[in-house]
Short mmCIF file of C-alpha atoms in Angstrom, two decimals:
data_model
loop_
_atom_site.label_atom_id
_atom_site.label_comp_id
_atom_site.label_asym_id
_atom_site.label_seq_id
_atom_site.Cartn_x
_atom_site.Cartn_y
_atom_site.Cartn_z
CA MET A 1 -1.45 -26.73 7.67
CA ARG A 2 0.01 -23.19 8.69
CA THR A 3 -0.55 -22.42 5.03
CA GLU A 4 -3.91 -23.01 4.95
CA VAL A 5 -5.05 -21.35 8.21
CA VAL A 6 -3.46 -18.66 6.97
CA THR A 7 -4.90 -18.73 3.83
CA ALA A 8 -8.22 -19.28 5.73
CA THR A 9 -7.86 -16.38 7.98
CA LEU A 10 -6.98 -13.36 5.40
CA ALA A 11 -9.75 -14.85 3.42
CA GLU A 12 -12.37 -14.40 6.70
CA VAL A 13 -10.95 -11.17 7.86
CA THR A 14 -11.33 -9.66 4.51
CA GLU A 15 -14.80 -10.39 3.95
CA LYS A 16 -16.03 -10.22 7.28
CA GLY A 17 -13.67 -7.98 9.02
CA TYR A 18 -12.38 -8.60 12.60
CA ASP A 19 -16.08 -8.62 14.18
CA GLY A 20 -17.22 -10.88 11.86
CA LEU A 21 -14.11 -13.12 12.51
CA THR A 22 -14.45 -16.89 13.88
CA VAL A 23 -12.37 -19.47 14.69
CA ASP A 24 -15.49 -22.13 13.42
CA ALA A 25 -15.19 -19.92 9.75
CA VAL A 26 -11.24 -20.23 9.77
CA ALA A 27 -12.01 -24.03 10.64
CA ALA A 28 -14.63 -24.99 7.73
CA ARG A 29 -12.49 -22.87 5.15
CA SER A 30 -9.11 -24.17 6.22
CA GLY A 31 -10.39 -28.03 6.69
CA VAL A 32 -8.49 -27.35 9.98
CA HIS A 33 -9.81 -28.92 13.19
CA LYS A 34 -11.53 -25.87 15.30
CA ALA A 35 -9.55 -27.95 18.57
CA THR A 36 -6.70 -27.97 16.46
CA LEU A 37 -7.06 -24.00 16.00
CA TYR A 38 -7.60 -23.15 19.36
CA ARG A 39 -5.02 -25.34 20.75
CA ARG A 40 -2.30 -24.27 18.60
CA TRP A 41 -3.21 -20.33 17.72
CA GLY A 42 -5.63 -19.81 20.78
CA GLY A 43 -8.52 -17.71 19.29
CA VAL A 44 -8.95 -15.50 16.43
CA ASP A 45 -6.20 -13.17 17.47
CA GLY A 46 -3.94 -15.68 17.50
CA LEU A 47 -4.72 -16.51 14.10
CA VAL A 48 -4.51 -12.71 12.76
CA ALA A 49 -1.32 -12.88 14.50
CA GLU A 50 -0.11 -15.98 12.81
CA ALA A 51 -0.93 -14.05 9.49
CA LEU A 52 0.89 -11.54 9.97
CA THR A 53 3.72 -13.08 11.10
CA ALA A 54 3.58 -15.27 7.84
CA SER A 55 3.39 -11.99 5.62
CA ALA A 56 6.18 -10.83 7.24
CA ASP A 57 7.96 -14.30 6.56
CA GLN A 58 7.71 -13.76 2.68
CA PRO A 59 10.27 -12.73 0.65
CA TRP A 60 9.80 -8.92 -0.54
CA PRO A 61 12.04 -8.11 -3.19
CA LEU A 62 13.77 -4.86 -2.57
CA PRO A 63 14.52 -2.55 -5.37
CA ASP A 64 17.97 -1.71 -6.37
CA THR A 65 18.43 1.39 -8.23
CA GLY A 66 21.80 2.64 -7.16
CA ASP A 67 20.25 5.52 -5.99
CA LEU A 68 18.41 5.94 -2.49
CA ALA A 69 15.63 8.62 -3.26
CA GLY A 70 14.79 6.03 -6.77
CA ASP A 71 14.65 3.05 -4.30
CA LEU A 72 12.47 4.67 -1.73
CA ARG A 73 10.05 5.77 -4.68
CA LEU A 74 9.96 2.22 -5.52
CA ILE A 75 9.35 1.45 -2.48
CA THR A 76 6.49 3.74 -1.20
CA ARG A 77 5.06 3.26 -4.83
CA GLU A 78 4.75 -0.58 -4.17
CA VAL A 79 2.79 0.55 -0.77
CA PHE A 80 0.13 2.78 -2.42
CA ALA A 81 0.21 0.34 -5.18
CA VAL A 82 -0.88 -2.48 -2.62
CA PHE A 83 -3.71 -0.55 -0.56
CA THR A 84 -5.43 1.43 -3.16
CA ASP A 85 -5.38 -1.86 -5.68
CA PRO A 86 -9.05 -2.66 -5.46
CA ASP A 87 -8.06 -6.44 -5.54
CA LEU A 88 -4.98 -6.60 -3.30
CA GLY A 89 -5.62 -3.25 -0.64
CA PRO A 90 -8.67 -4.85 1.27
CA THR A 91 -6.69 -8.06 2.45
CA PRO A 92 -3.50 -5.98 4.14
CA THR A 93 -5.75 -3.23 5.50
CA ALA A 94 -8.12 -5.87 6.86
CA LEU A 95 -5.66 -7.56 8.58
CA ILE A 96 -3.81 -4.69 10.00
CA ALA A 97 -7.38 -3.48 11.68
CA ALA A 98 -7.54 -6.79 12.70
CA ALA A 99 -4.33 -6.76 14.08
CA GLN A 100 -5.20 -3.04 15.77
CA ARG A 101 -7.93 -4.54 18.13
CA SER A 102 -6.26 -7.00 20.53
CA ASP A 103 -2.77 -7.04 22.34
CA THR A 104 -1.92 -10.52 20.47
CA GLY A 105 -2.12 -9.09 17.11
CA ALA A 106 -0.77 -5.53 18.17
CA THR A 107 1.92 -7.03 19.13
CA ALA A 108 2.42 -9.26 15.81
CA LEU A 109 1.74 -5.69 13.89
CA ARG A 110 4.67 -4.23 15.55
CA ALA A 111 7.08 -7.08 15.10
CA PHE A 112 5.91 -7.44 11.38
CA PHE A 113 6.36 -3.79 10.46
CA THR A 114 9.84 -3.71 12.59
CA ALA A 115 10.73 -6.65 10.32
CA ARG A 116 9.60 -5.16 6.95
CA HIS A 117 11.79 -1.32 8.45
CA ARG A 118 15.04 -3.97 8.77
CA GLN A 119 14.55 -5.62 5.70
CA ALA A 120 14.16 -2.68 3.68
CA ALA A 121 16.80 -0.80 5.25
CA THR A 122 19.01 -2.67 2.70
CA VAL A 123 18.26 0.60 0.67
CA ALA A 124 19.82 2.83 2.86
CA GLU A 125 22.66 0.51 4.11
CA ARG A 126 23.43 0.19 0.31
CA ALA A 127 23.38 4.29 -0.20
CA ILE A 128 25.96 4.34 2.82
CA GLU A 129 28.53 1.60 1.01
CA ARG A 130 28.24 4.10 -2.16
CA GLY A 131 28.81 7.36 -0.26
CA GLU A 132 25.48 8.76 -0.77
CA LEU A 133 24.83 8.78 3.04
CA PRO A 134 26.58 9.31 6.59
CA ALA A 135 28.05 6.14 7.99
CA GLY A 136 25.45 5.00 10.54
CA THR A 137 22.80 6.14 9.27
CA ASP A 138 19.67 4.66 10.83
CA GLY A 139 18.26 2.96 7.41
CA ALA A 140 14.89 1.57 9.31
CA GLU A 141 14.19 5.45 9.94
CA VAL A 142 14.78 6.44 6.67
CA VAL A 143 12.17 3.99 5.44
CA ARG A 144 10.01 4.79 8.38
CA ALA A 145 9.98 8.24 7.12
CA ALA A 146 9.53 7.42 3.29
CA THR A 147 6.59 5.23 4.11
CA ALA A 148 4.82 6.90 7.20
CA PRO A 149 2.69 9.77 5.21
CA LEU A 150 1.49 7.09 3.49
CA TYR A 151 0.12 4.96 6.73
CA TYR A 152 -0.96 8.20 7.93
CA ARG A 153 -3.52 9.10 5.05
CA LEU A 154 -4.26 5.20 5.24
CA PHE A 155 -4.72 4.37 8.40
CA VAL A 156 -5.16 7.49 10.45
CA SER A 157 -6.21 10.74 8.82
CA GLY A 158 -8.59 8.53 6.17
CA GLU A 159 -7.03 11.47 3.51
CA PRO A 160 -6.62 10.31 0.04
CA LEU A 161 -3.44 9.42 -1.46
CA ASP A 162 -2.35 9.32 -4.58
CA ALA A 163 1.02 8.60 -6.66
CA ARG A 164 2.26 11.74 -6.41
CA THR A 165 1.92 11.95 -2.15
CA ALA A 166 3.93 8.39 -2.42
CA GLU A 167 6.76 10.05 -4.57
CA ARG A 168 7.28 13.43 -2.74
CA ALA A 169 7.24 11.56 0.56
CA ALA A 170 10.42 8.92 -0.92
CA ASP A 171 11.96 12.43 -2.08
CA ALA A 172 11.85 14.47 1.35
CA ALA A 173 12.66 10.91 3.28
CA ALA A 174 16.01 10.94 0.64
CA LEU A 175 17.04 14.16 1.27
CA ALA A 176 16.34 13.99 4.84
CA ALA A 177 18.86 11.23 4.95
CA ARG A 178 20.85 12.48 2.57
CA ALA A 179 21.43 15.67 4.83
CA GLY A 180 22.72 13.53 8.14
CA LEU A 181 19.06 13.49 9.74
CA PHE A 182 18.97 10.04 10.61
CA ALA A 183 22.81 9.86 11.47
CA PRO A 184 24.23 9.89 15.10
CA GLU A 185 26.36 12.89 13.83
CA ALA A 186 23.00 14.80 13.90
CA ASP A 187 22.44 14.28 17.43
CA MET B 1 -26.22 20.34 26.03
CA ARG B 2 -23.54 19.67 23.72
CA THR B 3 -20.89 20.06 25.85
CA GLU B 4 -21.95 18.02 28.64
CA VAL B 5 -22.60 15.18 26.14
CA VAL B 6 -19.30 15.53 24.48
CA THR B 7 -17.42 15.40 28.02
CA ALA B 8 -19.50 12.26 28.93
CA THR B 9 -18.72 10.63 25.57
CA LEU B 10 -14.99 11.28 25.90
CA ALA B 11 -15.12 9.79 29.52
CA GLU B 12 -16.38 6.85 28.55
CA VAL B 13 -14.99 5.94 25.57
CA THR B 14 -11.55 6.32 27.26
CA GLU B 15 -12.62 4.19 30.40
CA LYS B 16 -14.07 1.46 28.21
CA GLY B 17 -13.31 1.79 24.69
CA TYR B 18 -15.50 1.73 21.72
CA ASP B 19 -16.71 -1.64 22.44
CA GLY B 20 -17.90 -0.71 25.90
CA LEU B 21 -19.52 2.51 24.87
CA THR B 22 -23.04 2.96 25.37
CA VAL B 23 -26.16 5.66 24.86
CA ASP B 24 -27.31 4.71 28.11
CA ALA B 25 -23.79 5.11 29.63
CA VAL B 26 -23.60 8.83 27.82
CA ALA B 27 -26.95 9.57 28.66
CA ALA B 28 -26.55 8.53 32.59
CA ARG B 29 -22.96 10.43 32.75
CA SER B 30 -24.49 13.67 31.03
CA GLY B 31 -27.87 14.24 32.30
CA VAL B 32 -29.42 14.37 28.68
CA HIS B 33 -32.25 11.86 28.30
CA LYS B 34 -31.49 8.91 26.41
CA ALA B 35 -34.30 9.39 23.55
CA THR B 36 -32.65 12.50 23.00
CA LEU B 37 -29.23 11.37 22.24
CA TYR B 38 -30.68 8.88 19.89
CA ARG B 39 -32.43 11.80 17.97
CA ARG B 40 -29.75 13.73 17.83
CA TRP B 41 -26.57 11.59 17.21
CA GLY B 42 -27.93 8.59 15.98
CA GLY B 43 -26.35 6.58 18.27
CA VAL B 44 -22.71 5.74 19.47
CA ASP B 45 -21.01 6.49 16.20
CA GLY B 46 -22.65 10.22 15.78
CA LEU B 47 -21.31 10.70 19.24
CA VAL B 48 -17.63 9.65 18.66
CA ALA B 49 -18.12 11.76 15.11
CA GLU B 50 -19.70 14.99 17.94
CA ALA B 51 -16.92 14.18 20.23
CA LEU B 52 -14.11 14.94 17.16
CA THR B 53 -16.11 17.66 15.69
CA ALA B 54 -16.00 19.44 19.21
CA SER B 55 -12.22 18.89 19.44
CA ALA B 56 -11.78 19.99 15.75
CA ASP B 57 -13.48 23.46 17.00
CA GLN B 58 -10.93 23.90 19.83
CA PRO B 59 -9.35 27.12 19.85
CA TRP B 60 -5.54 25.77 19.22
CA PRO B 61 -2.26 28.16 19.84
CA LEU B 62 0.25 27.61 17.13
CA PRO B 63 3.77 27.94 17.71
CA ASP B 64 5.16 31.29 15.93
CA THR B 65 9.21 31.07 16.86
CA GLY B 66 10.25 33.01 13.37
CA ASP B 67 11.94 29.69 12.02
CA LEU B 68 9.85 27.08 10.15
CA ALA B 69 11.76 24.38 11.51
CA GLY B 70 11.06 26.03 15.29
CA ASP B 71 7.48 25.97 14.65
CA LEU B 72 7.28 22.28 13.31
CA ARG B 73 9.47 21.17 16.11
CA LEU B 74 6.67 22.45 18.69
CA ILE B 75 3.84 21.10 16.69
CA THR B 76 5.53 17.68 16.92
CA ARG B 77 6.67 18.39 20.38
CA GLU B 78 2.90 18.42 21.11
CA VAL B 79 1.59 15.95 19.74
CA PHE B 80 4.45 13.98 21.45
CA ALA B 81 3.82 14.91 24.92
CA VAL B 82 0.09 14.78 24.42
CA PHE B 83 -0.39 11.13 23.42
CA THR B 84 2.63 9.68 25.31
CA ASP B 85 1.64 11.82 28.41
CA PRO B 86 -0.17 8.92 30.74
CA ASP B 87 -2.84 11.52 31.95
CA LEU B 88 -3.64 13.34 28.40
CA GLY B 89 -3.10 10.67 26.14
CA PRO B 90 -5.78 8.13 26.78
CA THR B 91 -8.70 10.35 25.71
CA PRO B 92 -7.56 11.37 21.93
CA THR B 93 -5.94 7.71 21.59
CA ALA B 94 -9.54 6.31 22.35
CA LEU B 95 -11.06 8.61 20.83
CA ILE B 96 -9.28 8.22 17.07
CA ALA B 97 -9.32 3.90 17.82
CA ALA B 98 -13.61 4.72 18.10
CA ALA B 99 -13.51 6.74 15.13
CA GLN B 100 -11.87 3.96 13.09
CA ARG B 101 -14.80 1.44 13.77
CA SER B 102 -17.63 3.26 11.61
CA ASP B 103 -17.90 5.44 8.41
CA THR B 104 -19.32 8.05 10.10
CA GLY B 105 -16.67 7.99 12.80
CA ALA B 106 -14.03 7.59 10.06
CA THR B 107 -15.68 10.95 8.25
CA ALA B 108 -15.52 12.65 11.19
CA LEU B 109 -11.69 11.91 11.80
CA ARG B 110 -10.66 12.64 8.35
CA ALA B 111 -12.56 16.37 9.06
CA PHE B 112 -10.85 17.07 12.01
CA PHE B 113 -7.25 16.00 10.58
CA THR B 114 -8.04 17.90 7.86
CA ALA B 115 -9.20 21.03 9.92
CA ARG B 116 -5.75 20.55 11.99
CA HIS B 117 -3.52 20.74 8.81
CA ARG B 118 -5.16 23.13 7.31
CA GLN B 119 -4.91 25.59 10.85
CA ALA B 120 -1.54 24.44 11.68
CA ALA B 121 -0.55 25.58 7.55
CA THR B 122 -0.49 28.97 9.01
CA VAL B 123 3.21 28.52 10.32
CA ALA B 124 4.40 27.26 6.38
CA GLU B 125 2.27 30.30 5.36
CA ARG B 126 4.21 32.80 7.57
CA ALA B 127 7.49 31.03 6.27
CA ILE B 128 6.12 31.75 2.72
CA GLU B 129 6.35 35.49 4.08
CA ARG B 130 9.27 35.50 5.35
CA GLY B 131 10.82 34.07 2.37
CA GLU B 132 11.76 31.25 4.09
CA LEU B 133 9.58 28.63 1.82
CA PRO B 134 8.83 28.78 -1.74
CA ALA B 135 5.57 30.41 -2.83
CA GLY B 136 2.76 28.11 -3.46
CA THR B 137 4.10 25.67 -1.10
CA ASP B 138 1.28 23.46 0.49
CA GLY B 139 1.41 24.15 4.33
CA ALA B 140 -1.10 21.26 5.07
CA GLU B 141 1.47 18.82 3.52
CA VAL B 142 3.95 20.27 5.07
CA VAL B 143 2.01 19.90 8.61
CA ARG B 144 1.27 15.85 7.34
CA ALA B 145 5.36 15.55 6.68
CA ALA B 146 6.06 16.57 9.95
CA THR B 147 3.44 14.77 12.17
CA ALA B 148 3.25 11.82 9.91
CA PRO B 149 5.87 9.53 11.60
CA LEU B 150 4.69 10.38 14.78
CA TYR B 151 1.15 9.26 14.38
CA TYR B 152 2.21 6.04 12.19
CA ARG B 153 4.29 5.08 15.11
CA LEU B 154 1.17 5.77 17.41
CA PHE B 155 -1.33 4.01 15.56
CA VAL B 156 -0.02 1.87 12.75
CA SER B 157 3.08 0.35 13.58
CA GLY B 158 2.94 0.60 17.00
CA GLU B 159 6.68 1.18 17.65
CA PRO B 160 8.19 3.40 20.16
CA LEU B 161 8.08 7.26 20.11
CA ASP B 162 10.56 9.28 21.82
CA ALA B 163 11.08 12.98 21.67
CA ARG B 164 14.52 12.83 19.14
CA THR B 165 11.88 10.91 16.45
CA ALA B 166 9.34 14.19 16.85
CA GLU B 167 12.29 16.68 17.10
CA ARG B 168 14.10 14.35 13.50
CA ALA B 169 10.72 14.54 11.95
CA ALA B 170 9.85 18.42 11.87
CA ASP B 171 13.67 18.95 10.80
CA ALA B 172 13.05 16.68 8.05
CA ALA B 173 9.64 18.60 6.90
CA ALA B 174 11.10 21.73 7.13
CA LEU B 175 14.05 21.00 5.04
CA ALA B 176 11.84 19.06 2.02
CA ALA B 177 9.54 22.25 2.13
CA ARG B 178 13.03 24.90 1.68
CA ALA B 179 14.14 22.51 -0.76
CA GLY B 180 10.65 22.61 -2.60
CA LEU B 181 9.21 19.28 -2.45
CA PHE B 182 5.67 20.57 -1.15
CA ALA B 183 5.79 23.52 -3.47
CA PRO B 184 3.66 22.63 -7.45
CA GLU B 185 7.27 23.96 -8.97
CA ALA B 186 8.42 20.52 -7.88
CA ASP B 187 5.87 18.89 -9.73
#
């Protein structure tokens, strides 16, 4: 049932946005009874949160090029590719915008990004093992540094995002990490 | 009249958010007739856009410490200080969130950030003159790199922002800029 509900929520929020999202439409689309949706998820904000939780749970293959900058470039290239793709981009874009509209959604959004950062931090941990980065480097922070310039354009400044920007953000984060900026010693 | 309308719009959007923002309330608060507001600004989205344009027009003193990292640290410290201050933060936070809710607002938001980046690029241009950065360095991009990790936390991931993060973002941007990552030669 959860899969049907999440799929229906994603389709509805992509087509209609948060303002057009209703429990009725998710019920009709998923085939799950409205009363069940309200009982289990409380309303549209709970449905948006569930969709984010389901996204965070999905396996997400991490690059392993043997080089931090190479791995970070593949991560930022993936963010760039997904969000700027006319078919793939609208759903995560609508989901993030919808999540920002309620406390329930915002809490799920923060948990989603924290989980993603923690997962992707593996590329920094491997770099520490290779001796490419100082021990104690905050891997999640390296990932945030690499991806923040992309999300900043996509969701805050609205300025255009291109492949070169994505690559440069990865290179800048790798450079800062190698210089020890994300290690405790830098304090 | 513009000043009164902008002041009233900022107060209303801070108190009530985009969903509670009405032309009636801005009219009552500003003392400007409702018909005038509709004629000149078209509605709430035009009022939000006007408030952003007015903010972009305000003089904004730039640091000049004689060192790029020092200047960028003062810029990110200012962003951190404003947005995390319980008195100063709510208005720009509400204004940015409101602008994201319409095409008119989003266009004004993009123009606002583009203007800010261009203005703050002065710190990078001075660094080029001092020989601290390669000629041709994209100063606006240096500023974006320094501030993106802050806005990412504030408006996308929702993760907490602290002074250390602001400082580190400035240092990472300065490091990348000095390495030539924002210069054409890096292509």
